[in-house]
């Protein structure tokens, strides 16, 4: 029998420097309790997400920078319920890397994972190199949600987690 899932595992994926840690920090500002899993060298924050008066206990996983070496261990994202795949809208390589992550999740047969594709650093609109149309088309094709955020200004950060709540409520 499958183990009862009490906490929802949310993992951040994406190239180094796209703003994953900044998004978590911006969202959890001050109210977070950080835990370290020494087996995989990553940290997670516990946070209770409230959506439609229902509580969702989240474990929000962030890397300790291992993605810099393209070396995230499968244990990091194994068993994830939600994958937040981030790129930087001013960095085309990070967009390509994000698409590779989508492919990897698909290839691992993690078909029930809720994927949200995130173009971060929206405040740097003026130096954008990845057109919004391109990302939107890609996500439409993949049937995944696309959102642009800025952890600098806070743009769409709360909304991101509202979408997570919405998706979780539809999934349960
Ligand atoms: P990570 O490696 O993906 O965890 O990225 P970090 O959160 O460490 O951020 C990398 C760099 O990008 C830092 O210098 C951040 O201040 C900067 N950064 C993160 N998010 C944004 C954003 O939305 N806008 C801008 N302009 N800079 C950002
Ligand atoms: Mg980081």
Short mmCIF file of C-alpha atoms and ligand atoms in Angstrom, two decimals:
data_model
loop_
_atom_site.label_atom_id
_atom_site.label_comp_id
_atom_site.label_asym_id
_atom_site.label_seq_id
_atom_site.Cartn_x
_atom_site.Cartn_y
_atom_site.Cartn_z
CA UNK A 1 0.00 0.00 0.00
CA UNK A 2 1.21 3.46 -0.75
CA UNK A 3 2.46 5.47 2.15
CA UNK A 4 0.11 8.20 3.31
CA UNK A 5 1.40 11.49 2.03
CA UNK A 6 1.17 14.11 4.73
CA UNK A 7 3.40 16.71 3.20
CA UNK A 8 3.43 17.88 -0.38
CA UNK A 9 6.85 17.96 -1.95
CA UNK A 10 7.47 21.03 -4.08
CA UNK A 11 10.82 21.19 -5.86
CA UNK A 12 12.54 24.07 -7.59
CA UNK A 13 14.42 23.11 -10.74
CA UNK A 14 16.37 25.22 -13.20
CA UNK A 15 19.79 26.50 -14.09
CA UNK A 16 22.01 28.26 -11.64
CA UNK A 17 21.40 31.99 -11.13
CA UNK A 18 17.84 32.12 -12.53
CA UNK A 19 16.43 33.18 -9.16
CA UNK A 20 15.08 30.00 -7.56
CA UNK A 21 16.35 30.79 -4.08
CA UNK A 22 15.19 34.41 -4.41
CA UNK A 23 11.65 33.28 -5.27
CA UNK A 24 11.49 31.05 -2.18
CA UNK A 25 12.92 33.77 0.02
CA UNK A 26 10.58 36.42 -1.34
CA UNK A 27 7.57 34.19 -0.86
CA UNK A 28 8.43 33.00 2.64
CA UNK A 29 9.91 36.27 3.90
CA UNK A 30 10.69 35.94 7.54
CA UNK A 31 8.36 33.06 8.26
CA UNK A 32 10.46 30.17 7.25
CA UNK A 33 12.01 27.30 9.00
CA UNK A 34 14.82 25.81 7.02
CA UNK A 35 15.79 22.17 7.19
CA UNK A 36 18.71 20.48 5.59
CA UNK A 37 18.69 17.00 4.17
CA UNK A 38 22.34 16.04 4.35
CA UNK A 39 21.84 12.98 2.18
CA UNK A 40 21.20 15.14 -0.85
CA UNK A 41 22.67 18.42 0.28
CA UNK A 42 19.51 20.38 -0.34
CA UNK A 43 17.27 22.37 1.95
CA UNK A 44 13.55 22.53 2.35
CA UNK A 45 11.20 24.97 4.00
CA UNK A 46 7.94 23.95 5.57
CA UNK A 47 5.01 26.14 4.75
CA UNK A 48 1.27 25.71 5.05
CA UNK A 49 -0.46 26.90 1.91
CA UNK A 50 -4.11 27.85 2.32
CA UNK A 51 -6.34 27.62 -0.70
CA UNK A 52 -10.15 27.74 -0.59
CA UNK A 53 -10.01 27.35 3.19
CA UNK A 54 -8.10 24.11 2.82
CA UNK A 55 -4.60 23.69 4.19
CA UNK A 56 -1.81 22.13 2.20
CA UNK A 57 1.35 21.39 4.15
CA UNK A 58 4.22 22.02 1.77
CA UNK A 59 7.86 21.08 1.81
CA UNK A 60 9.47 23.58 -0.51
CA UNK A 61 12.77 22.19 -1.74
CA UNK A 62 15.62 24.31 -2.97
CA UNK A 63 19.08 23.23 -3.99
CA UNK A 64 22.26 24.28 -2.31
CA UNK A 65 23.68 25.24 -5.70
CA UNK A 66 24.47 21.75 -7.02
CA UNK A 67 22.70 22.60 -10.29
CA UNK A 68 25.76 24.68 -11.12
CA UNK A 69 27.51 21.39 -11.82
CA UNK A 70 24.49 19.93 -13.65
CA UNK A 71 24.42 17.39 -10.88
CA UNK A 72 21.09 17.24 -9.13
CA UNK A 73 20.64 13.81 -7.68
CA UNK A 74 17.39 12.09 -8.65
CA UNK A 75 16.57 11.82 -4.95
CA UNK A 76 16.17 15.58 -4.91
CA UNK A 77 13.10 15.50 -7.12
CA UNK A 78 11.95 11.91 -6.67
CA UNK A 79 8.47 11.77 -5.22
CA UNK A 80 7.81 15.43 -5.97
CA UNK A 81 4.18 16.46 -6.33
CA UNK A 82 4.94 19.86 -7.78
CA UNK A 83 7.89 20.91 -9.96
CA UNK A 84 8.55 24.62 -10.31
CA UNK A 85 10.86 24.88 -13.29
CA UNK A 86 12.50 28.28 -13.51
CA UNK A 87 14.45 30.13 -16.17
CA UNK A 88 15.62 33.71 -16.56
CA UNK A 89 13.88 35.63 -19.39
CA UNK A 90 17.18 37.36 -20.20
CA UNK A 91 19.10 34.09 -20.54
CA UNK A 92 18.30 31.83 -23.48
CA UNK A 93 20.49 29.00 -22.20
CA UNK A 94 18.49 28.89 -18.99
CA UNK A 95 15.31 28.57 -21.09
CA UNK A 96 16.80 25.61 -22.93
CA UNK A 97 17.83 24.07 -19.63
CA UNK A 98 14.30 24.51 -18.27
CA UNK A 99 12.89 22.64 -21.26
CA UNK A 100 15.35 19.82 -20.63
CA UNK A 101 13.98 19.60 -17.09
CA UNK A 102 10.44 19.24 -18.39
CA UNK A 103 11.63 16.45 -20.65
CA UNK A 104 13.46 14.76 -17.82
CA UNK A 105 10.39 14.79 -15.58
CA UNK A 106 8.34 13.33 -18.43
CA UNK A 107 10.92 10.68 -19.18
CA UNK A 108 11.06 9.62 -15.54
CA UNK A 109 7.38 8.78 -15.93
CA UNK A 110 6.40 11.38 -13.33
CA UNK A 111 3.14 11.97 -15.15
CA UNK A 112 1.16 13.15 -12.14
CA UNK A 113 3.58 15.89 -11.24
CA UNK A 114 2.15 19.37 -11.43
CA UNK A 115 4.61 21.39 -13.50
CA UNK A 116 4.70 25.16 -13.50
CA UNK A 117 7.07 26.76 -15.99
CA UNK A 118 8.39 30.07 -14.71
CA UNK A 119 10.10 32.90 -16.58
CA UNK A 120 11.73 34.89 -13.79
CA UNK A 121 13.37 38.36 -13.77
CA UNK A 122 10.39 39.94 -15.46
CA UNK A 123 11.63 43.31 -14.15
CA UNK A 124 14.41 42.99 -16.73
CA UNK A 125 11.85 43.10 -19.56
CA UNK A 126 14.06 45.56 -21.46
CA UNK A 127 16.82 43.00 -21.90
CA UNK A 128 14.59 39.98 -22.48
CA UNK A 129 15.99 37.42 -24.91
CA UNK A 130 13.24 34.80 -24.62
CA UNK A 131 10.02 36.01 -26.20
CA UNK A 132 6.92 35.48 -24.11
CA UNK A 133 5.06 34.04 -27.13
CA UNK A 134 7.66 31.36 -27.51
CA UNK A 135 7.31 30.20 -23.91
CA UNK A 136 3.55 30.39 -24.00
CA UNK A 137 3.37 28.29 -27.16
CA UNK A 138 5.74 25.74 -25.72
CA UNK A 139 3.69 25.44 -22.52
CA UNK A 140 0.44 25.22 -24.41
CA UNK A 141 1.88 22.34 -26.39
CA UNK A 142 3.10 20.65 -23.22
CA UNK A 143 -0.16 21.42 -21.38
CA UNK A 144 1.69 23.06 -18.52
CA UNK A 145 1.10 26.38 -16.82
CA UNK A 146 3.32 29.32 -17.72
CA UNK A 147 3.93 32.28 -15.46
CA UNK A 148 6.37 35.18 -15.43
CA UNK A 149 7.63 36.43 -12.09
CA UNK A 150 10.08 38.81 -10.53
CA UNK A 151 11.50 37.95 -7.17
CA UNK A 152 13.01 41.41 -7.15
CA UNK A 153 9.71 43.31 -7.32
CA UNK A 154 7.51 40.49 -6.04
CA UNK A 155 5.56 40.39 -9.29
CA UNK A 156 3.42 37.19 -9.46
CA UNK A 157 5.17 35.55 -6.52
CA UNK A 158 2.03 35.15 -4.39
CA UNK A 159 0.10 34.28 -7.54
CA UNK A 160 2.56 31.49 -8.25
CA UNK A 161 1.66 29.78 -5.00
CA UNK A 162 -2.03 30.48 -5.51
CA UNK A 163 -1.74 28.55 -8.74
CA UNK A 164 -0.01 25.73 -6.87
CA UNK A 165 -2.96 25.69 -4.44
CA UNK A 166 -5.46 25.67 -7.28
CA UNK A 167 -3.70 22.79 -9.03
CA UNK A 168 -3.46 20.82 -5.79
CA UNK A 169 -7.15 21.32 -5.08
CA UNK A 170 -7.98 20.06 -8.57
CA UNK A 171 -5.71 17.06 -8.09
CA UNK A 172 -7.18 15.92 -4.78
P1 LIG B 1 19.42 30.54 -8.05
O1 LIG B 1 20.84 30.19 -8.32
O2 LIG B 1 18.53 30.06 -9.13
O3 LIG B 1 18.94 30.13 -6.70
O4 LIG B 1 19.35 32.14 -8.14
P2 LIG B 1 19.40 33.20 -6.94
O5 LIG B 1 18.09 33.30 -6.26
O6 LIG B 1 20.58 32.94 -6.11
O7 LIG B 1 19.61 34.55 -7.77
C1 LIG B 1 20.70 34.73 -8.64
C2 LIG B 1 20.92 36.20 -8.90
O8 LIG B 1 19.84 36.76 -9.64
C3 LIG B 1 21.03 37.03 -7.63
O9 LIG B 1 21.99 38.04 -7.84
C4 LIG B 1 19.65 37.63 -7.47
O10 LIG B 1 19.66 38.85 -6.77
C5 LIG B 1 19.24 37.84 -8.91
N1 LIG B 1 17.78 37.75 -9.11
C6 LIG B 1 16.96 36.77 -8.68
N2 LIG B 1 15.69 37.01 -9.05
C7 LIG B 1 15.70 38.17 -9.74
C8 LIG B 1 14.68 38.95 -10.39
O11 LIG B 1 13.49 38.62 -10.42
N3 LIG B 1 15.09 40.10 -11.00
C9 LIG B 1 16.40 40.50 -11.01
N4 LIG B 1 16.68 41.64 -11.63
N5 LIG B 1 17.36 39.79 -10.41
C10 LIG B 1 17.03 38.64 -9.78
MG1 LIG B 2 19.87 28.90 -5.27
#
